Coordinates of C-alpha atoms in Angstrom, one line a residue:
Chain A
M1 CA -21.9 25.8 -6.0
A2 CA -19.6 23.9 -8.3
A3 CA -20.0 20.8 -6.1
R4 CA -23.8 21.2 -6.1
L5 CA -23.7 21.4 -10.0
S6 CA -21.6 18.3 -10.3
T7 CA -24.1 16.5 -8.0
L8 CA -26.9 17.5 -10.3
R9 CA -25.0 16.4 -13.3
G10 CA -24.3 13.1 -11.7
A11 CA -28.0 12.7 -10.9
L12 CA -29.0 13.3 -14.5
L13 CA -28.3 9.9 -16.0
P14 CA -30.0 7.8 -13.2
I15 CA -33.1 10.0 -13.3
G16 CA -33.3 10.0 -17.1
L17 CA -33.0 6.2 -17.0
L18 CA -35.9 5.8 -14.4
I19 CA -38.0 8.1 -16.6
V20 CA -37.2 5.9 -19.8
W21 CA -37.8 2.7 -17.8
E22 CA -41.1 3.9 -16.4
L23 CA -42.5 5.1 -19.7
A24 CA -41.3 1.8 -21.4
S25 CA -43.0 -0.3 -18.8
R26 CA -46.3 1.7 -18.9
A27 CA -46.2 1.5 -22.7
G28 CA -46.3 -2.3 -22.3
L29 CA -42.9 -2.9 -23.9
F30 CA -42.3 -5.7 -21.5
S31 CA -44.4 -7.5 -18.9
A32 CA -44.4 -6.5 -15.2
V33 CA -42.7 -9.9 -14.3
V34 CA -39.8 -9.2 -16.5
L35 CA -39.4 -5.6 -15.6
P36 CA -41.8 -3.8 -13.4
P37 CA -42.1 0.0 -13.6
P38 CA -40.0 1.8 -11.0
S39 CA -43.2 3.3 -9.5
A40 CA -44.2 -0.2 -8.6
V41 CA -40.9 -1.0 -7.2
A42 CA -41.1 2.1 -5.0
V43 CA -44.4 1.3 -3.8
R44 CA -43.6 -2.2 -2.9
W45 CA -40.4 -1.1 -1.3
F46 CA -42.2 1.5 0.9
N47 CA -44.8 -1.0 1.9
S48 CA -42.2 -3.5 3.2
L49 CA -40.5 -0.6 5.0
V50 CA -43.3 0.5 7.1
P51 CA -44.8 -1.5 10.2
A52 CA -47.5 -4.0 9.2
L53 CA -49.4 -3.6 12.4
P54 CA -50.5 -0.4 14.4
Y55 CA -48.4 0.8 17.2
D56 CA -49.2 -0.9 20.6
P57 CA -47.4 0.7 23.4
A58 CA -48.3 -2.1 25.8
S59 CA -46.4 -4.8 24.0
Q60 CA -43.4 -2.9 22.3
S61 CA -41.2 0.1 22.4
Y62 CA -41.6 2.7 19.7
L63 CA -38.2 1.9 18.1
S64 CA -39.0 -1.9 17.8
W65 CA -42.3 -1.0 16.3
M66 CA -40.6 1.2 13.8
L67 CA -38.3 -1.6 12.8
S68 CA -41.0 -4.2 12.7
G69 CA -41.6 -3.8 9.0
E70 CA -40.3 -6.7 6.8
L71 CA -37.5 -4.7 5.1
P72 CA -36.0 -3.3 8.5
H73 CA -36.2 -6.7 10.1
D74 CA -34.3 -8.2 7.2
A75 CA -31.7 -5.5 7.0
V76 CA -31.1 -5.8 10.7
A77 CA -30.8 -9.6 10.4
S78 CA -28.3 -9.2 7.5
L79 CA -26.2 -6.5 9.1
G80 CA -26.1 -8.5 12.3
R81 CA -24.6 -11.6 10.5
V82 CA -22.2 -9.5 8.7
L83 CA -20.9 -7.9 11.9
A84 CA -20.8 -11.2 13.8
G85 CA -19.2 -13.0 10.9
F86 CA -16.7 -10.2 10.4
A87 CA -15.8 -10.1 14.0
I88 CA -15.1 -13.8 14.0
G89 CA -13.1 -13.7 10.8
A90 CA -11.1 -10.6 11.6
G91 CA -10.7 -11.6 15.0
L92 CA -9.0 -14.8 14.1
A93 CA -7.1 -13.4 11.0
L94 CA -5.5 -10.5 13.0
P95 CA -3.5 -12.6 15.6
V96 CA -2.6 -15.2 13.1
G97 CA -1.5 -12.6 10.5
L98 CA 0.6 -10.7 13.2
L99 CA 2.3 -14.0 14.1
M100 CA 2.9 -15.0 10.5
G101 CA 4.3 -11.6 9.7
T102 CA 6.6 -11.4 12.7
S103 CA 8.0 -14.9 12.6
D104 CA 9.9 -15.9 9.4
R105 CA 9.8 -19.5 10.4
L106 CA 6.1 -19.7 11.0
Y107 CA 5.6 -17.8 7.6
A108 CA 7.7 -20.3 5.7
L109 CA 5.8 -23.1 7.4
T110 CA 2.2 -21.7 6.7
N111 CA 2.5 -19.6 3.7
P112 CA 2.2 -22.4 1.1
L113 CA -0.9 -23.6 2.8
L114 CA -2.4 -20.2 2.8
Q115 CA -1.7 -19.8 -0.9
I116 CA -3.5 -23.0 -1.6
L117 CA -6.5 -22.2 0.5
R118 CA -6.8 -18.4 -0.4
P119 CA -8.1 -18.7 -3.9
I120 CA -11.0 -21.0 -3.0
P121 CA -14.0 -18.6 -3.0
P122 CA -16.0 -18.6 0.1
I123 CA -19.1 -19.7 -2.0
A124 CA -17.3 -22.9 -2.8
Y125 CA -17.5 -23.8 0.8
I126 CA -21.3 -23.7 0.9
P127 CA -21.9 -27.6 0.6
L128 CA -19.2 -28.4 3.1
A129 CA -20.6 -25.6 5.5
I130 CA -24.1 -27.3 5.4
V131 CA -22.5 -30.8 6.1
W132 CA -20.6 -29.3 9.0
F133 CA -23.1 -27.0 10.4
G134 CA -26.5 -27.9 9.0
L135 CA -28.9 -25.1 8.3
G136 CA -29.5 -21.9 10.1
N137 CA -27.1 -19.2 11.3
P138 CA -23.8 -21.3 12.0
P139 CA -23.1 -22.1 8.2
A140 CA -23.9 -18.5 7.2
L141 CA -21.5 -17.1 9.9
F142 CA -18.9 -19.7 8.9
L143 CA -19.1 -18.5 5.4
I144 CA -19.0 -14.8 6.2
A145 CA -16.1 -15.3 8.7
L146 CA -14.3 -17.2 5.8
G147 CA -14.8 -14.4 3.4
T148 CA -13.4 -11.9 5.9
F149 CA -10.6 -14.1 7.1
F150 CA -8.3 -14.3 4.0
P151 CA -8.3 -10.6 3.0
V152 CA -7.5 -9.5 6.6
L153 CA -4.9 -12.2 7.0
V154 CA -3.0 -11.5 3.9
N155 CA -3.0 -7.8 4.4
T156 CA -1.9 -8.1 8.0
I157 CA 1.0 -10.3 7.1
A158 CA 2.0 -7.9 4.3
G159 CA 1.6 -4.9 6.7
V160 CA 3.8 -6.4 9.4
R161 CA 6.4 -7.6 6.9
Q162 CA 6.8 -4.1 5.3
V163 CA 7.3 -2.2 8.5
D164 CA 10.3 0.2 7.8
S165 CA 13.3 -1.2 9.7
I166 CA 14.3 2.4 10.6
Y167 CA 11.3 2.6 13.1
I168 CA 12.5 -0.7 14.8
R169 CA 16.0 0.7 15.1
A170 CA 14.8 3.9 16.4
A171 CA 12.5 2.3 18.9
R172 CA 15.3 -0.1 20.0
N173 CA 17.6 2.8 20.4
L174 CA 15.1 4.3 22.8
G175 CA 15.0 1.3 24.9
A176 CA 12.0 -0.6 23.7
N177 CA 11.8 -4.2 24.5
P178 CA 10.2 -6.7 22.0
W179 CA 6.8 -6.5 23.5
T180 CA 6.8 -2.6 23.4
L181 CA 8.2 -2.8 19.9
F182 CA 5.4 -5.0 18.8
R183 CA 2.5 -3.0 20.5
R184 CA 3.7 0.5 19.9
V185 CA 5.7 0.3 16.7
I186 CA 5.0 -2.7 14.5
L187 CA 1.3 -2.8 15.2
P188 CA 0.6 0.9 14.3
A189 CA 3.1 0.8 11.4
A190 CA 1.2 -2.1 10.0
S191 CA -2.3 -0.6 10.6
P192 CA -2.9 1.0 7.2
F193 CA -2.4 -2.4 5.6
V194 CA -4.6 -4.1 8.2
L195 CA -7.4 -1.6 7.9
A196 CA -7.3 -1.8 4.1
G197 CA -7.6 -5.6 4.6
M198 CA -10.7 -5.1 6.8
R199 CA -12.3 -2.8 4.3
I200 CA -12.0 -5.5 1.8
G201 CA -12.9 -8.2 4.1
I202 CA -16.2 -6.4 5.1
G203 CA -17.0 -5.9 1.4
T204 CA -16.6 -9.6 0.9
A205 CA -18.6 -10.4 4.1
F206 CA -21.5 -8.4 2.5
I207 CA -21.4 -10.3 -0.6
V208 CA -21.2 -13.7 1.1
V209 CA -24.1 -12.9 3.6
I210 CA -26.5 -12.4 0.7
V211 CA -25.5 -15.8 -0.8
A212 CA -25.5 -17.4 2.6
E213 CA -28.9 -16.3 3.3
M214 CA -30.2 -17.6 0.0
I215 CA -29.1 -21.1 1.2
A216 CA -29.3 -21.5 4.8
V217 CA -31.6 -19.2 6.7
S218 CA -35.3 -17.9 6.5
D219 CA -34.7 -14.1 6.9
G220 CA -32.4 -11.4 5.8
L221 CA -32.1 -9.5 2.5
G222 CA -30.7 -12.6 0.5
Y223 CA -33.5 -14.8 1.7
R224 CA -36.2 -12.2 0.9
I225 CA -35.3 -11.6 -2.7
L226 CA -34.9 -15.4 -3.4
E227 CA -38.3 -15.9 -1.8
A228 CA -39.8 -13.2 -4.0
R229 CA -38.7 -15.0 -7.0
E230 CA -40.9 -17.9 -6.0
Y231 CA -43.9 -15.6 -6.4
M232 CA -42.5 -13.8 -9.5
W233 CA -42.5 -10.6 -7.5
S234 CA -39.9 -8.9 -9.7
D235 CA -40.8 -5.4 -8.1
K236 CA -39.8 -6.9 -4.6
I237 CA -36.7 -8.4 -6.0
I238 CA -35.5 -5.2 -7.5
G239 CA -36.4 -3.3 -4.3
G240 CA -34.4 -5.7 -2.3
M241 CA -31.4 -5.5 -4.7
L242 CA -31.4 -1.7 -4.4
T243 CA -31.6 -2.0 -0.6
I244 CA -28.6 -4.2 -0.5
G245 CA -26.7 -1.8 -2.9
V246 CA -27.5 1.1 -0.4
L247 CA -26.5 -0.8 2.6
G248 CA -23.3 -2.0 1.1
L249 CA -22.5 1.6 0.3
L250 CA -23.2 2.7 3.8
I251 CA -21.0 0.0 5.2
D252 CA -18.2 0.9 3.0
S253 CA -18.3 4.6 3.5
A254 CA -18.6 4.1 7.2
M255 CA -15.5 1.9 7.1
S256 CA -13.8 4.5 4.9
R257 CA -14.5 7.2 7.4
L258 CA -13.2 5.1 10.3
N259 CA -10.1 4.5 8.4
D260 CA -9.6 8.1 7.7
H261 CA -9.9 8.9 11.3
L262 CA -7.6 6.2 12.5
L263 CA -5.0 6.9 9.9
R264 CA -5.1 10.7 10.3
W265 CA -1.4 10.6 10.8
H266 CA -0.7 8.8 7.5
R267 CA 0.9 10.7 4.7
G268 CA -1.3 9.1 2.0
L269 CA -4.4 10.8 3.4
E270 CA -3.2 14.3 3.0
R271 CA -5.7 16.4 1.0
Chain B
M1 CA 28.6 34.1 8.8
T2 CA 28.9 34.2 12.5
S3 CA 26.2 32.8 14.3
T4 CA 25.5 35.1 17.0
L5 CA 21.8 34.6 16.3
A6 CA 21.2 32.5 19.3
P7 CA 17.3 32.1 19.3
A8 CA 15.6 33.7 22.3
R9 CA 14.0 30.9 24.0
P10 CA 13.3 30.2 27.7
A11 CA 16.4 28.7 29.3
P12 CA 15.4 25.1 30.3
A13 CA 16.0 24.0 33.9
A14 CA 18.9 22.0 32.7
P15 CA 20.3 19.0 34.5
A16 CA 23.8 19.6 35.8
A17 CA 25.8 20.6 32.9
R18 CA 28.8 18.4 33.6
P19 CA 29.8 15.5 31.4
S20 CA 29.3 12.2 33.4
S21 CA 32.1 9.7 33.7
D22 CA 30.1 7.0 31.9
A23 CA 30.0 9.2 28.7
E24 CA 33.5 8.3 27.4
I25 CA 33.6 6.2 24.4
T26 CA 36.5 3.8 23.9
V27 CA 36.9 2.0 20.5
T28 CA 39.5 -0.7 20.6
S29 CA 41.0 -2.4 17.5
A30 CA 37.5 -2.2 15.8
R31 CA 37.1 -4.4 12.7
K32 CA 34.0 -5.0 10.8
V33 CA 33.5 -7.2 7.8
F34 CA 30.2 -7.5 5.9
G35 CA 29.6 -10.7 3.9
S36 CA 31.9 -13.5 3.6
G37 CA 34.2 -15.3 1.2
D38 CA 34.9 -13.4 -2.1
K39 CA 32.3 -11.0 -1.4
A40 CA 33.5 -9.9 2.0
V41 CA 33.9 -6.3 2.4
V42 CA 36.1 -4.9 5.1
A43 CA 34.2 -1.7 6.4
L44 CA 36.4 -1.0 9.4
E45 CA 40.0 -1.9 10.0
D46 CA 41.9 -1.4 13.1
V47 CA 40.1 1.6 14.5
T48 CA 41.2 2.7 17.9
A49 CA 40.1 5.9 19.5
T50 CA 39.1 7.3 22.8
I51 CA 36.4 10.0 22.8
P52 CA 36.5 11.8 26.2
A53 CA 33.2 12.6 27.9
G54 CA 31.6 15.9 26.7
Q55 CA 33.6 16.0 23.4
F56 CA 32.0 16.9 20.2
V57 CA 33.6 14.6 17.5
C58 CA 32.8 14.5 13.8
L59 CA 33.6 11.4 11.7
L60 CA 34.4 12.8 8.3
G61 CA 35.0 10.9 5.0
P62 CA 33.6 10.0 1.7
S63 CA 30.9 7.4 1.1
G64 CA 32.1 3.9 1.9
C65 CA 34.7 5.0 4.5
G66 CA 32.9 3.2 7.4
K67 CA 31.9 6.3 9.4
S68 CA 28.2 5.1 9.6
T69 CA 29.3 1.6 10.3
L70 CA 31.4 2.9 13.3
L71 CA 28.5 5.0 14.4
N72 CA 26.1 1.9 14.2
A73 CA 28.6 -0.2 16.1
I74 CA 28.6 2.4 18.8
A75 CA 24.9 2.4 18.9
G76 CA 24.9 -1.3 19.1
F77 CA 22.9 -2.0 16.0
S78 CA 25.4 -3.9 14.3
P79 CA 28.1 -5.7 16.4
L80 CA 31.8 -5.5 15.5
S81 CA 33.5 -8.5 13.9
E82 CA 36.5 -7.9 16.1
G83 CA 37.6 -5.4 18.8
Q84 CA 35.5 -3.8 21.3
I85 CA 33.5 -0.6 22.1
R86 CA 32.9 0.6 25.6
I87 CA 30.8 3.4 27.0
G88 CA 32.5 4.3 30.3
T89 CA 33.4 0.9 31.5
R90 CA 30.5 -1.1 29.9
P91 CA 30.9 -2.8 26.7
V92 CA 28.4 -2.2 23.9
T93 CA 26.4 -5.3 23.3
E94 CA 22.9 -4.0 22.2
P95 CA 21.2 -0.7 21.4
G96 CA 20.3 1.4 24.5
P97 CA 18.8 4.7 25.5
D98 CA 22.2 5.8 27.0
R99 CA 23.3 6.4 23.3
G100 CA 20.6 8.4 21.8
M101 CA 20.6 8.2 17.9
V102 CA 19.5 10.8 15.5
F103 CA 19.0 9.6 11.9
Q104 CA 19.2 11.4 8.7
E105 CA 15.8 10.1 7.8
Y106 CA 14.4 11.4 11.1
A107 CA 12.7 8.1 11.9
L108 CA 10.0 9.8 13.8
F109 CA 7.0 7.5 14.6
P110 CA 4.4 9.0 12.1
W111 CA 1.5 7.6 14.0
M112 CA 2.4 9.5 17.1
T113 CA 2.1 13.2 17.7
V114 CA 5.2 15.3 18.4
E115 CA 4.5 15.1 22.1
Q116 CA 4.1 11.3 22.0
N117 CA 7.2 11.0 19.9
I118 CA 9.2 12.9 22.6
R119 CA 7.6 11.0 25.4
F120 CA 8.2 7.5 23.8
G121 CA 11.4 6.8 25.6
L122 CA 10.2 8.2 28.9
D123 CA 7.1 5.8 28.8
I124 CA 9.5 2.8 28.1
K125 CA 11.5 3.9 31.0
G126 CA 8.4 3.9 33.2
V127 CA 8.6 7.5 34.2
R128 CA 5.7 8.7 36.2
R129 CA 3.1 10.7 34.1
A130 CA 3.5 14.1 35.7
E131 CA 7.3 13.9 35.6
A132 CA 7.1 12.7 32.0
E133 CA 4.9 15.5 31.1
A134 CA 7.1 18.1 32.7
T135 CA 10.2 16.8 30.8
V136 CA 8.3 16.7 27.5
A137 CA 7.3 20.4 28.1
R138 CA 10.8 21.5 29.2
I139 CA 12.5 19.7 26.1
A140 CA 9.9 20.9 23.7
A141 CA 10.6 24.5 24.8
T142 CA 14.2 24.0 24.5
L143 CA 13.8 23.1 20.9
G144 CA 11.0 25.6 20.1
L145 CA 8.4 22.8 19.7
S146 CA 5.9 24.0 22.3
D147 CA 3.4 25.0 19.7
F148 CA 3.7 21.9 17.7
R149 CA 3.2 19.3 20.4
A150 CA -0.2 18.0 19.0
R151 CA 0.9 17.8 15.4
F152 CA 1.8 14.8 13.5
P153 CA 5.2 14.5 11.9
K154 CA 3.7 14.5 8.3
D155 CA 2.6 18.1 9.0
L156 CA 6.1 19.3 9.9
S157 CA 9.0 20.6 7.7
G158 CA 12.3 18.5 7.6
G159 CA 13.9 21.0 10.0
M160 CA 11.1 20.6 12.5
R161 CA 11.1 16.9 12.1
Q162 CA 14.8 16.8 13.0
R163 CA 14.2 19.0 16.1
V164 CA 11.6 16.4 17.2
A165 CA 14.1 13.7 16.7
I166 CA 16.7 15.5 18.8
A167 CA 14.1 16.3 21.5
R168 CA 13.1 12.6 21.6
I169 CA 16.5 11.5 22.7
L170 CA 17.3 14.5 24.8
A171 CA 14.3 13.7 26.9
L172 CA 16.0 10.6 28.0
D173 CA 19.0 12.7 29.0
P174 CA 21.5 10.2 27.4
P175 CA 25.3 10.8 28.2
V176 CA 26.1 10.1 24.5
M177 CA 24.3 11.4 21.3
L178 CA 25.0 9.8 18.0
M179 CA 24.2 11.6 14.9
D180 CA 24.2 10.1 11.4
E181 CA 24.3 13.0 8.9
P182 CA 21.3 14.4 10.7
F183 CA 21.1 17.6 8.7
G184 CA 22.2 16.1 5.3
A185 CA 18.6 16.4 3.9
L186 CA 18.0 20.0 5.0
D187 CA 18.4 23.2 3.0
A188 CA 21.6 25.4 3.9
L189 CA 19.8 28.0 6.1
T190 CA 17.8 25.4 8.1
R191 CA 20.9 23.4 8.4
R192 CA 22.9 26.4 9.9
T193 CA 20.1 27.2 12.3
L194 CA 19.9 23.6 13.6
Q195 CA 23.8 23.4 13.8
D196 CA 23.6 26.4 16.1
E197 CA 20.7 24.9 18.0
L198 CA 22.9 21.7 18.5
L199 CA 25.9 23.6 19.7
R200 CA 23.7 25.5 22.2
I201 CA 22.2 22.2 23.5
W202 CA 25.6 20.7 23.6
A203 CA 27.0 23.6 25.6
E204 CA 24.1 23.3 28.0
Y205 CA 23.8 19.5 28.5
R206 CA 27.5 18.6 27.8
K207 CA 26.8 15.5 25.9
T208 CA 29.4 13.4 24.2
I209 CA 28.5 13.8 20.6
V210 CA 29.7 11.6 17.7
F211 CA 28.5 13.2 14.4
V212 CA 28.8 11.7 11.1
T213 CA 29.1 14.0 8.2
H214 CA 30.7 14.2 4.7
S215 CA 30.5 18.0 4.9
I216 CA 34.0 19.5 5.7
E217 CA 32.6 22.8 6.5
E218 CA 29.9 21.2 8.9
A219 CA 32.7 19.3 10.7
I220 CA 34.9 22.4 11.2
Y221 CA 31.9 24.4 12.3
L222 CA 30.7 22.1 14.8
A223 CA 33.4 19.8 16.3
D224 CA 36.2 19.8 18.9
R225 CA 37.9 17.1 17.1
I226 CA 37.6 15.7 13.5
L227 CA 38.4 12.1 12.7
V228 CA 39.0 11.7 9.0
M229 CA 38.6 8.2 7.7
T230 CA 40.0 6.4 4.8
Y231 CA 38.0 4.8 1.9
R232 CA 37.5 1.1 2.4
P233 CA 38.8 -0.4 4.6
G234 CA 37.8 2.3 6.9
R235 CA 40.8 3.3 9.1
L236 CA 41.4 6.5 11.0
K237 CA 43.4 8.7 8.5
R238 CA 43.9 11.8 10.6
D239 CA 42.9 12.9 14.1
I240 CA 42.5 16.7 14.0
T241 CA 41.8 19.0 17.1
V242 CA 39.8 22.1 16.1
S243 CA 40.6 24.8 18.5
L244 CA 38.9 27.8 16.9
P245 CA 36.8 29.7 19.4
R246 CA 33.0 29.4 19.1
P247 CA 30.9 30.7 17.5
R248 CA 33.1 30.0 14.5
D249 CA 33.3 32.3 11.5
S250 CA 33.2 30.2 8.4
A251 CA 34.7 33.2 6.4
S252 CA 37.7 33.5 8.6
A253 CA 41.3 32.8 7.5
E254 CA 41.9 30.0 10.1
F255 CA 38.6 28.3 9.2
N256 CA 39.6 28.3 5.5
A257 CA 43.1 27.1 6.2
L258 CA 41.6 24.2 8.0
K259 CA 39.0 23.6 5.4
R260 CA 41.9 23.6 2.7
E261 CA 43.8 21.0 4.7
L262 CA 40.9 18.7 5.3
G263 CA 39.6 19.1 1.8
G264 CA 42.9 17.7 0.6
L265 CA 42.7 14.7 2.9
V266 CA 39.0 14.0 2.1
M267 CA 39.5 14.3 -1.6
E268 CA 42.3 11.7 -1.7
E269 CA 39.8 9.2 -0.3
Q270 CA 37.1 10.6 -2.5
Q271 CA 39.3 9.8 -5.4
R272 CA 39.9 6.3 -4.3
Y273 CA 36.0 5.9 -3.9
T274 CA 35.5 7.3 -7.4
K275 CA 38.1 5.0 -8.8
A276 CA 36.4 1.9 -7.2
E277 CA 33.1 3.1 -8.3
M278 CA 34.2 3.4 -11.9
S279 CA 35.7 -0.1 -11.7
G280 CA 32.4 -1.4 -10.3
T281 CA 33.9 -2.6 -7.1
A282 CA 32.3 0.1 -4.9
V283 CA 29.5 -1.2 -2.6
D284 CA 27.9 1.1 -0.2

């Protein structure tokens, strides 16, 4: 009951804003190009969500028909890029981070370079990415992977380096060889840090995908809102932005639930 | 309080309760120096002792007397500067599952369940699944952990965690058990319960136990023999055999006479420690 009440209270402000916005637009306070009314945004958004053509069982499955609208197509394209880029970036960062965290010599050798490269925002790589990879998916994936790489790398290194030495002593006492020690002690002990890095990494990937799509490719949510600007379709731009927000929220909460499950042993998650 | 409160638990199908010959610990002229030059601290100096198989020995002394240093050297965590330690005939060179260690901080792996923690050493040893499961079930029953096997350490009390830590090394059936103030962080009642459990396990499995404590009463309650150590450098100050029959009554006259004697010895060292602490030279 109390929870429902607080949800209601939380919804008060957004709903109030929508009403004020709608009324202000209808009263002609500003033009539809500057700020279209929410009702127009909703209609535009719904139209891009539903399939443009009638269902034809001969040529497509029901699911692919359902997803054939412009918005689902773009959302799937963007999500696919995020996942692929994330997989590449995290897949590279994890082994490198584990090595750098485990070996003091390697750490001393590579950490200065890491500290120089890390503050460069992925966005700053766009010109170089286009020179290297041309247009299309490759530069987009490169940028997304880059956005994922550093947060995962930095957290993995920190995670390995902060492993409490008492676990290592206990494991060696029980007969663990270096490989077992690494696989069954250091890796799980570092996992809260690694997963936190992945959560940051996928958030960055989501930011980068929108930018990358504005530059290099011709579908996806980022491309679509930039395209809408050419026609001054502000309602479509706003609808696209809200879709991006909702998708980002979904990705983050999915990641957070995965973390909670994987780290159910962790003290910090007691509630 | 006498401890006739032996908990009613199923008797485990124990391995032959006879101390094995490779369970004797020989410490010869042990010396351990930390640091070097002006900052060098001699933690152990000329410690020589033989701990026969199956004996329950307490190392007693104030902070900085080298008792944990000696235990860590026996465990193989930190090698001696000079001298030698042997288990049976084999010199100690590195940590090994023949010398199970119980830490004050429990050191359970928090990402493993109780069952996985107990199994860890068996997995490493390559024990077959069915056999490992049977061992875990038996050891868990011995320590009253049967109902907690699926729990994670964070959901257990300190006393239960220390039971898991004991079970974890007992599963490997090591001839030697090393215990570094294992009950130091527990409340008095839990502590006494676990002391009784430990004595029961020791009587059943006949391990050689080296138990570090700074509690005089705990040492008298548990040990066959108490080695009192001096404050820096750590030497053996006194070697006392405790022949009181078990279970021991901590209110008895004999217990208290021993407590007074040991109290005097330990306090001498404690005063040296305090003096060093006040002058800022104590490092622990």
